[in-house]
CSV table of C-alpha atoms in Angstrom, one decimal:
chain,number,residue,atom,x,y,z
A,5,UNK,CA,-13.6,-11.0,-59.0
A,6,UNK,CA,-17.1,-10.9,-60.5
A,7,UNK,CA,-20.4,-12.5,-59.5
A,8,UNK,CA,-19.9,-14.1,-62.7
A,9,UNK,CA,-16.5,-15.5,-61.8
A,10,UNK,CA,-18.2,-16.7,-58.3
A,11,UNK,CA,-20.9,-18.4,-60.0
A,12,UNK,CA,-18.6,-20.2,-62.3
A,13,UNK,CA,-15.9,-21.0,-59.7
A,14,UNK,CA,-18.9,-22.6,-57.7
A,15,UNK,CA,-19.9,-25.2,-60.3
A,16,UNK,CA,-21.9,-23.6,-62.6
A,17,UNK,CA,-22.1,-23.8,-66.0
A,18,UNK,CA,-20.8,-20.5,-67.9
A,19,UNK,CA,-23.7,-20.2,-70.7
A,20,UNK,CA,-26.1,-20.9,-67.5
A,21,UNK,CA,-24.4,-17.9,-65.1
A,22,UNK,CA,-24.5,-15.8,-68.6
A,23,UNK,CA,-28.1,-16.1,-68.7
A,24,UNK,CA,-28.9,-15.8,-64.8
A,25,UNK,CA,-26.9,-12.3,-64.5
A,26,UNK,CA,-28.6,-11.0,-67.8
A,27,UNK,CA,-32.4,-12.8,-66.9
A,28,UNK,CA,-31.4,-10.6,-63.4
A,29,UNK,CA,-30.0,-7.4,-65.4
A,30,UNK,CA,-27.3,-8.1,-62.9
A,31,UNK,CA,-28.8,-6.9,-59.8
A,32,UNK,CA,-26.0,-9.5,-57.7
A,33,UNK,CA,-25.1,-12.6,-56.6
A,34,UNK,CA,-28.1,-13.8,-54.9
A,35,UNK,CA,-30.6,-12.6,-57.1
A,36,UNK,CA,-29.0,-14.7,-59.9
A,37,UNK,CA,-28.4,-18.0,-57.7
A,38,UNK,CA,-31.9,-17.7,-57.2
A,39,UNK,CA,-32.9,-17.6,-61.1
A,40,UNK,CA,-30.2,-20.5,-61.6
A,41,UNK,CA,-32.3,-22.6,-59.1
A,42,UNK,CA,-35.2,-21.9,-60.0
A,43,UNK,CA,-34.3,-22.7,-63.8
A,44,UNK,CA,-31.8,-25.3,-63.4
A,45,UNK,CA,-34.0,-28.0,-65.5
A,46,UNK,CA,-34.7,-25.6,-68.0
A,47,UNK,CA,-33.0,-25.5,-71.1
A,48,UNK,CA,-30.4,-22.3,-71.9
A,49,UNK,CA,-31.4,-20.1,-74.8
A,50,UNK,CA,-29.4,-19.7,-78.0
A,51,UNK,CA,-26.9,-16.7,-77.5
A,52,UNK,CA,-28.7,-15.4,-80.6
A,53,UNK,CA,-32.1,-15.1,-78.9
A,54,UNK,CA,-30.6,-14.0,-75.3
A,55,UNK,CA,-32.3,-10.6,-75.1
A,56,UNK,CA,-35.8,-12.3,-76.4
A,57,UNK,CA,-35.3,-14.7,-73.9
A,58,UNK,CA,-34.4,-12.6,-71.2
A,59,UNK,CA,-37.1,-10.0,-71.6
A,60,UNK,CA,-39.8,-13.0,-71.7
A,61,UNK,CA,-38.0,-15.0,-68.9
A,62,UNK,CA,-39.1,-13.5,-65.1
A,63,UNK,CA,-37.8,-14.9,-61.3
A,64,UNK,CA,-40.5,-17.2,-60.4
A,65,UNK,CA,-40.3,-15.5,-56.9
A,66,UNK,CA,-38.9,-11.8,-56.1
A,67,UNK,CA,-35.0,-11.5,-55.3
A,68,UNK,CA,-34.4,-11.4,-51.5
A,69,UNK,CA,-33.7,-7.8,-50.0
A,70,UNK,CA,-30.1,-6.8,-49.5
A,71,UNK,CA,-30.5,-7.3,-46.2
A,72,UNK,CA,-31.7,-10.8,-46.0
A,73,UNK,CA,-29.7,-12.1,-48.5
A,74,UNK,CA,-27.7,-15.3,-47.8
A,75,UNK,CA,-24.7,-14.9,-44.7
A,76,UNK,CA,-23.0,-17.3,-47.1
A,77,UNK,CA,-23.2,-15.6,-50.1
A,78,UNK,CA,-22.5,-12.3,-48.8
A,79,UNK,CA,-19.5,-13.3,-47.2
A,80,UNK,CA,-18.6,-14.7,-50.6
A,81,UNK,CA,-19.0,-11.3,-52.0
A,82,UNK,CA,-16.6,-10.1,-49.3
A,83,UNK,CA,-14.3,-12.2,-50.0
A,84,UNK,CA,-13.9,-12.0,-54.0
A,85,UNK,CA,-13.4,-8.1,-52.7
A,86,UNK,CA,-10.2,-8.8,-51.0
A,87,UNK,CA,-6.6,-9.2,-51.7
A,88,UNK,CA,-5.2,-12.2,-51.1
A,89,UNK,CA,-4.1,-12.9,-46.8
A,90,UNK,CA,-0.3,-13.2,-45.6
A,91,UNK,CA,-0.8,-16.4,-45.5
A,92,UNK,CA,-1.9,-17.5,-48.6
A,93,UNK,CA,0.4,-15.0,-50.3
A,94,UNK,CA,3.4,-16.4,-48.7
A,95,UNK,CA,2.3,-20.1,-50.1
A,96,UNK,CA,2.4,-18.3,-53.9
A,97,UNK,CA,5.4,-17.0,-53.1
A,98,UNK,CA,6.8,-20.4,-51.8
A,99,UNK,CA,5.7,-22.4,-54.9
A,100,UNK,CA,6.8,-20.1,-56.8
A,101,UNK,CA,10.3,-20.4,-55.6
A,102,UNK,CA,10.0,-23.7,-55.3
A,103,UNK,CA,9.5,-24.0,-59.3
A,104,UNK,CA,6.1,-26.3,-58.7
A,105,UNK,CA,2.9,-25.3,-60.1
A,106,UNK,CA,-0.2,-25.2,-57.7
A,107,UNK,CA,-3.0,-26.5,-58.7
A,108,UNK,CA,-5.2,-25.3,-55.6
A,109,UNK,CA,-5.2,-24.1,-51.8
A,110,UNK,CA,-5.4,-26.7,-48.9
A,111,UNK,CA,-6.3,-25.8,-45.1
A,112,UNK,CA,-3.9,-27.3,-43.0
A,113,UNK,CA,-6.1,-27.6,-40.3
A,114,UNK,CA,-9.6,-28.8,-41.6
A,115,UNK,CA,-7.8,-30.2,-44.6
A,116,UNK,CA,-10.2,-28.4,-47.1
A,117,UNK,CA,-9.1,-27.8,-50.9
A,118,UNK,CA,-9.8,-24.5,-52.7
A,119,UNK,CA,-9.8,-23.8,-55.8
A,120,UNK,CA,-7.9,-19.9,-55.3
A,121,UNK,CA,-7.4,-17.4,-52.6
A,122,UNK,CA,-10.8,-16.0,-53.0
A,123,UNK,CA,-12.6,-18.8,-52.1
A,124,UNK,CA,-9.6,-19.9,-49.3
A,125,UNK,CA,-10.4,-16.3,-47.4
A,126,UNK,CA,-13.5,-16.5,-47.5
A,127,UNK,CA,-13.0,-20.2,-45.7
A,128,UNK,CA,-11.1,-18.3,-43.1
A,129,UNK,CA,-13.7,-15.6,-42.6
A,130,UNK,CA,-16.2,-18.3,-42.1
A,131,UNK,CA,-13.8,-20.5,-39.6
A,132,UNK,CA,-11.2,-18.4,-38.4
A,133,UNK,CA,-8.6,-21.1,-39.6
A,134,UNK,CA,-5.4,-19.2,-40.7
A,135,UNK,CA,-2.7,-22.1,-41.8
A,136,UNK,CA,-3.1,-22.7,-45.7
A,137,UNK,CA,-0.7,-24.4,-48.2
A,138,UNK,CA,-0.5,-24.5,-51.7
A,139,UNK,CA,-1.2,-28.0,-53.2
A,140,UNK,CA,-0.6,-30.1,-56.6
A,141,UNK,CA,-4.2,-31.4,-56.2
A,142,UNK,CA,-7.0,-30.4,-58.8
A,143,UNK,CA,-10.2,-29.6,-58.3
A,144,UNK,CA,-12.2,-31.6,-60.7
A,145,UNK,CA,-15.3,-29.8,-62.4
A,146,UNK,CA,-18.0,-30.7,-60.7
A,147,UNK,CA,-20.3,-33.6,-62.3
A,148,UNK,CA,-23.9,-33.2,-62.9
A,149,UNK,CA,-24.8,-35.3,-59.9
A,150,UNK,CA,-22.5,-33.4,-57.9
A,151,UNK,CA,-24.0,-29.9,-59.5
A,152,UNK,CA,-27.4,-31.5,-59.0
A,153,UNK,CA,-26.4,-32.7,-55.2
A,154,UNK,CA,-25.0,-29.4,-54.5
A,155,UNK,CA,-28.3,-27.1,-55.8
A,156,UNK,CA,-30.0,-29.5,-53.4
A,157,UNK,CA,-28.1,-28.7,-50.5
A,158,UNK,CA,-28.4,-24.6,-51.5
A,159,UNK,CA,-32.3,-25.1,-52.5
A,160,UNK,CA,-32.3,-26.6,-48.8
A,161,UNK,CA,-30.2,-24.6,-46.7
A,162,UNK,CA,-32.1,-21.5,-48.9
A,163,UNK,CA,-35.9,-23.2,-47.9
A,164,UNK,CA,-34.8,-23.5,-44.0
A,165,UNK,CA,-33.8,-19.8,-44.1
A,166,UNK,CA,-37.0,-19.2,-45.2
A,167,UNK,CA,-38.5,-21.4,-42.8
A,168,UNK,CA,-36.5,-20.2,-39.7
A,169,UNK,CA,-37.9,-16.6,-41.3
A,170,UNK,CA,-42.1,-17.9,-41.6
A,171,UNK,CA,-41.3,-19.0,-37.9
A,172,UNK,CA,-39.7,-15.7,-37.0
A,173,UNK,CA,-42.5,-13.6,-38.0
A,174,UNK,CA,-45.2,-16.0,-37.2
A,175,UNK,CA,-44.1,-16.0,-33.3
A,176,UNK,CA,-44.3,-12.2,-33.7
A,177,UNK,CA,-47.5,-12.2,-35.2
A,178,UNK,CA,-48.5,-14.2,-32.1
A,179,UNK,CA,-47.1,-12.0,-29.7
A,180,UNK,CA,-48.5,-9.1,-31.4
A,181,UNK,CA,-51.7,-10.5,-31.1
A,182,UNK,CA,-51.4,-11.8,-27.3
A,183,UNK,CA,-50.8,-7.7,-26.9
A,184,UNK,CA,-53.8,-6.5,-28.7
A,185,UNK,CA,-56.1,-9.0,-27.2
A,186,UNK,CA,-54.1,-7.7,-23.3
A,187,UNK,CA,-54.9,-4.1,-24.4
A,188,UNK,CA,-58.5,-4.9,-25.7
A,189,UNK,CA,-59.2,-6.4,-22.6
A,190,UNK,CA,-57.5,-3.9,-20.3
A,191,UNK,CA,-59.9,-1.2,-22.0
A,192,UNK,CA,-62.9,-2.9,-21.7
A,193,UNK,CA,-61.8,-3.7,-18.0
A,194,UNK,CA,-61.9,-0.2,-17.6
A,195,UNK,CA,-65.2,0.8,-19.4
A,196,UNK,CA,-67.2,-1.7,-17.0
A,197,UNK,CA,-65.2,-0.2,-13.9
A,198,UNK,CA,-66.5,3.5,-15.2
A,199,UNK,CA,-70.0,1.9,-15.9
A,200,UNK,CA,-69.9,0.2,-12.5
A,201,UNK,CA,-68.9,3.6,-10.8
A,202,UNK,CA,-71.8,5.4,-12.3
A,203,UNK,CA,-74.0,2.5,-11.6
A,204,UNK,CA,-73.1,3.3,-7.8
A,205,UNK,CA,-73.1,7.3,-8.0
A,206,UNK,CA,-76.7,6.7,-9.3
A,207,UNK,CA,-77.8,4.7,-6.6
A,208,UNK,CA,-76.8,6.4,-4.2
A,209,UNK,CA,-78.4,9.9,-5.6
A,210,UNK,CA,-80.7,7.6,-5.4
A,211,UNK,CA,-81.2,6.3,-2.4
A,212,UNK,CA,-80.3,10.2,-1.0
A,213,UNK,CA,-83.8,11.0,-2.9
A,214,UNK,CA,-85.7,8.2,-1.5
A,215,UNK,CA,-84.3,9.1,2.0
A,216,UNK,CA,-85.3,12.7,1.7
A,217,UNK,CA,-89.0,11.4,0.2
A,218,UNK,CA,-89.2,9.3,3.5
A,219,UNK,CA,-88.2,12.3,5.9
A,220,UNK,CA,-90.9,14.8,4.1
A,221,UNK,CA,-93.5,12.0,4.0
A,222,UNK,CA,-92.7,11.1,8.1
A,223,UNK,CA,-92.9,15.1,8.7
A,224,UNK,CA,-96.5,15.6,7.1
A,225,UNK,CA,-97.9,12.5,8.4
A,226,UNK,CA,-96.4,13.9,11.9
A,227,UNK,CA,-98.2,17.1,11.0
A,228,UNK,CA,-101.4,15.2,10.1
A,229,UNK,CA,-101.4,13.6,13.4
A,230,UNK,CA,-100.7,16.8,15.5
A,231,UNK,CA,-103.5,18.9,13.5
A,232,UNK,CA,-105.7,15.6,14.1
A,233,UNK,CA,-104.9,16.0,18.3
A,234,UNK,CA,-105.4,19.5,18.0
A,235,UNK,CA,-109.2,19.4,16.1
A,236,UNK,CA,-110.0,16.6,18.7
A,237,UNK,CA,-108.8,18.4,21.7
A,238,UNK,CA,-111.0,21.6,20.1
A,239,UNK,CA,-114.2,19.3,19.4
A,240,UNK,CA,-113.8,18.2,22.9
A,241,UNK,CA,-113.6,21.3,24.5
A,242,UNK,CA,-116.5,22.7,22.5
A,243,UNK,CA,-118.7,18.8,23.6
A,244,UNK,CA,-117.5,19.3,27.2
A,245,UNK,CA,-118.6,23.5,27.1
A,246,UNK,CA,-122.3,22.4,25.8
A,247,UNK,CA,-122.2,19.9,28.4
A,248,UNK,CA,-121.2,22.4,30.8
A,249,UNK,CA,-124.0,24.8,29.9
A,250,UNK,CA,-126.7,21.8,29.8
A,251,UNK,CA,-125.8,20.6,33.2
A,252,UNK,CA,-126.1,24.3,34.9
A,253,UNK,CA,-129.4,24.6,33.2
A,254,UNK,CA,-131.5,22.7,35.6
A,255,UNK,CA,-130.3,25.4,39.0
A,256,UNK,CA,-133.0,27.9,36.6
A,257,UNK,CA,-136.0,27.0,35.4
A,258,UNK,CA,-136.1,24.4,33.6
A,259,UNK,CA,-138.4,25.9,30.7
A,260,UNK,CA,-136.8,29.2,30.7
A,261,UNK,CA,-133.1,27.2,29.9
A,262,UNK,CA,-134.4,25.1,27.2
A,263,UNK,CA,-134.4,27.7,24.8
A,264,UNK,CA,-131.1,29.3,25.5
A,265,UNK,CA,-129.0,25.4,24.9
A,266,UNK,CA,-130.9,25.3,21.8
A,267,UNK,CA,-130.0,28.4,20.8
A,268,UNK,CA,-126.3,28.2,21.9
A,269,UNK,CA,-125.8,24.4,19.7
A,270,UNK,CA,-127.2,26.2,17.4
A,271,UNK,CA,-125.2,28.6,17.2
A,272,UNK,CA,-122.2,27.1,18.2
A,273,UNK,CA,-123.0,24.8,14.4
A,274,UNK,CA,-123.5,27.8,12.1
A,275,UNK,CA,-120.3,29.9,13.4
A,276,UNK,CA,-118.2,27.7,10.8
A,277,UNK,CA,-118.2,28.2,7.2
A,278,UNK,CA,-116.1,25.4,6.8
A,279,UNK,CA,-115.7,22.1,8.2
A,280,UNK,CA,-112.4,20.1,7.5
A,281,UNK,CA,-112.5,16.3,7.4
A,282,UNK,CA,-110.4,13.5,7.9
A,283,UNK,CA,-111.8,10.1,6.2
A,284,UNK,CA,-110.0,7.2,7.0
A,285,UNK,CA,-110.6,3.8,5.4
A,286,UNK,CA,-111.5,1.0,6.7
A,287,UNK,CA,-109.2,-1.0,4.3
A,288,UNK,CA,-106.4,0.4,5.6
A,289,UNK,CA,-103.9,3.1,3.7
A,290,UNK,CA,-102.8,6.9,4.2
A,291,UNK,CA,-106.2,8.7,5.5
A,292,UNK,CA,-107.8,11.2,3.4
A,293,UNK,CA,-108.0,14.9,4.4
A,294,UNK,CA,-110.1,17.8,2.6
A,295,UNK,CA,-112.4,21.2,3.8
A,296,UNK,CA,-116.0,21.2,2.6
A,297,UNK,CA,-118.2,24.0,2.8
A,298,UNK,CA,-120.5,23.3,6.1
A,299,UNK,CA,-123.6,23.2,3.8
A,300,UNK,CA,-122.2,20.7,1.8
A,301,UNK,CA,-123.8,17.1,2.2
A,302,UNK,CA,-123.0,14.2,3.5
A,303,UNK,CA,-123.0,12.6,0.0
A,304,UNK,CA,-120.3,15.7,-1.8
A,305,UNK,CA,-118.3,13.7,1.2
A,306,UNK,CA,-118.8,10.2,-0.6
A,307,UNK,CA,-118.0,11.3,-3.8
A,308,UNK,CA,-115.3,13.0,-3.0
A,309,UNK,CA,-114.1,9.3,-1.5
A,310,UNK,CA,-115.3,8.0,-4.6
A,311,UNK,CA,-112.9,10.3,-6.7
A,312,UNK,CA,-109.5,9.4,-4.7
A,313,UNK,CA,-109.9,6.1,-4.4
A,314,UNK,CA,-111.6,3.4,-6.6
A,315,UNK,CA,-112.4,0.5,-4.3
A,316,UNK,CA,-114.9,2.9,-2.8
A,317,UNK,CA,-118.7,3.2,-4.8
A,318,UNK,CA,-120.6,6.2,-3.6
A,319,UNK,CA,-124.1,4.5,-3.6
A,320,UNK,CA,-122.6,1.8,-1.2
A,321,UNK,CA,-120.1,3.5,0.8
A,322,UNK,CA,-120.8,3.6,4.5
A,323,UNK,CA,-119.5,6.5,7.4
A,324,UNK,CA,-119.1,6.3,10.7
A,325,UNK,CA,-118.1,8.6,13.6
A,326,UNK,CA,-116.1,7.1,16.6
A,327,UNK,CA,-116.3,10.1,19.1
A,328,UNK,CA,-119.4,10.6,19.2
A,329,UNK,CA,-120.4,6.9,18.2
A,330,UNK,CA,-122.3,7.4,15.4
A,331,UNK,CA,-123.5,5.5,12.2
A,332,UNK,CA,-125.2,6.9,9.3
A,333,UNK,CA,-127.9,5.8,7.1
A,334,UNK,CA,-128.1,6.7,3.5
A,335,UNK,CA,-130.8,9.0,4.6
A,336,UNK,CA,-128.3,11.2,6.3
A,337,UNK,CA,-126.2,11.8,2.6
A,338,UNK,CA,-128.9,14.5,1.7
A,339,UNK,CA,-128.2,16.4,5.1
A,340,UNK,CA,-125.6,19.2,5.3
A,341,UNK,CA,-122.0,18.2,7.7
A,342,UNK,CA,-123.1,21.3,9.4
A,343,UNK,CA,-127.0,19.7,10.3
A,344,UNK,CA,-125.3,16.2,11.5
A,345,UNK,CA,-123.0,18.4,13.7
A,346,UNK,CA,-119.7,17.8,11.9
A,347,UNK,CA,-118.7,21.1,12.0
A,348,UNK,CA,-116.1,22.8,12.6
A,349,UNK,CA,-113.9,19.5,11.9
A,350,UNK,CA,-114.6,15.8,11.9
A,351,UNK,CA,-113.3,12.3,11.6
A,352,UNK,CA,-115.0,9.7,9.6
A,353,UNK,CA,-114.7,5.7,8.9
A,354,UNK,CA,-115.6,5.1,5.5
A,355,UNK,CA,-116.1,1.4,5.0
């Protein structure tokens, strides 16, 4: 049976299934129900203007893919395709026999009329109900309320397809989403754990630097401090010497030894070409170390304070010597370190 004989056997008007299948250049059952819906208040064209008004008449909405077409119609295509069951043979061949004209096909157990065998298989497809009869009843062409009633219950049960379908995809698009958002978040997760990791790595290259800087800086201030003990310890034994030699100066003459100690501090200053210094502030901080020439001044001595650090003014800075105690006046700048007996090294107070 054709889609056109479907169409019709559902209630449809002939002249209105013409024009659906050739509005639909007969591309099946469902895409011409759908034109029939949407068009069922529109007027059918003359048969002599068919092809105009076919070419100018479109589907309000695109046919539904094969594969989401209605179960219902689908099945109906199935069942047009088939012979005719056992069963409902077996009823023909009854009536036949039986000299009385059938007028349609009855489930005996829903108690459903059909109108023929297409329509009664395709019943049993649907239910699995396999006990049909042959009946005297008619089935009356359907009025237009019932025509209009039933494209309501199609338009309907076509709508919550659709409906069921939105849902469908919109809970996919969700869950979609919910993964993209889980796999955004996973990634950035993981760039602020690799960010944190370098964060760490640098600190502690870090803090292996720093440690090192503290070690070197510990080992020359230890240095510092030993080369200090050992320019004291020197200075001392070169003090306690002279005082040796001035206290065995009196068991001679007394005139005949001034001379010689004279001579021998005198000496004993102008055998270094160098003196090296150690200036410590009286403010507090790291001292300051350098080597002058021994005929520099006492004010070459101030500058260079001057020069390393800036709280210090030359024209106001101040030096003192703990061992011997000594202070000295800003007449003293002009003399040499090796005239005020700072030779060969020396710590000063600069204050």
């Amino acid at each position: 049976m054709s889609d056109k004989d479907v169409l019709i056997s559902m209630g449809f008007e002939p002249a209105r299934v013409e024009w659906a299948l050739r509005a639909t250049h007969n591309k099946g059952l469902q895409p011409a129900m759908d034109f029939i819906l949407e068009h069922n208040d529109d007027p059918i064209p003359d048969s002599t203007s068919g092809v105009a008004a076919t070419s100018s008449i479109q589907p309000q909405s695109e046919p539904m893919a094969e594969d989401e077409d209605d179960d219902d119609a689908a099945a109906l295509r199935a069942a047009y395709r088939l012979s005719l069951s056992p069963d409902a043979s077996g009823v023909a061949d009854s009536a036949s026999s039986a000299g009385v004209e059938a007028r349609s096909i009855k489930c005996s157990e829903c108690g459903k009329i059909f109108k023929n065998t297409a329509l009664a298989n395709f019943h049993a497809e649907k239910s699995g109900h396999d006990q049909f009869e042959e009946s005297t009843e008619e089935i009356k062409p359907l009025t237009e309320e019932e025509k209009k009633q039933k494209l309501a219950e199609l338009r309907e049960k076509m709508d919550g397809k659709r409906a069921k379908k939105a849902e469908e995809e919109a809970k996919e698009a969700r869950a979609n989403e919910l993964i993209r958002r889980k796999a955004g978040k996973e990634a950035t997760q993981i760039k602020e754990d690799l960010k944190n990791k370098q964060i760490l790595k640098t600190s502690k290259q870090s803090a292996a630097v720093q440690k090192e800087d503290d070690k070197k800086a510990r080992a020359a201030i230890k240095a510092q401090i030993e080369a200090d003990k050992r320019d004291r310890a020197q200075k001392a034994a070169q003090e306690k010497a002279l005082r040796d030699g001035a206290a065995a100066a009196p068991s001679v003459a007394a005139p005949a030894s001034a001379a010689p100690t004279t001579t021998s501090v005198a000496v004993a200053g102008r055998d270094f070409k160098e003196t090296r210094l150690q200036i410590r502030l009286a403010s507090g901080g790291q001292p300051l170390t350098t080597t002058l020439s021994s005929d520099a001044t006492l004010r070459e001595v101030a500058e260079f304070v001057a020069g390393q650090t800036l709280t210090v003014d030359v024209d106001t800075v101040t030096f003192t010597q703990q061992f011997p105690r000594k202070q000295f006046s800003p007449s003293d700048f002009s003399r040499t370190l090796r005239d005020l007996g700072l030779t060969p090294s020396a710590v000063l107070i600069a204050s």
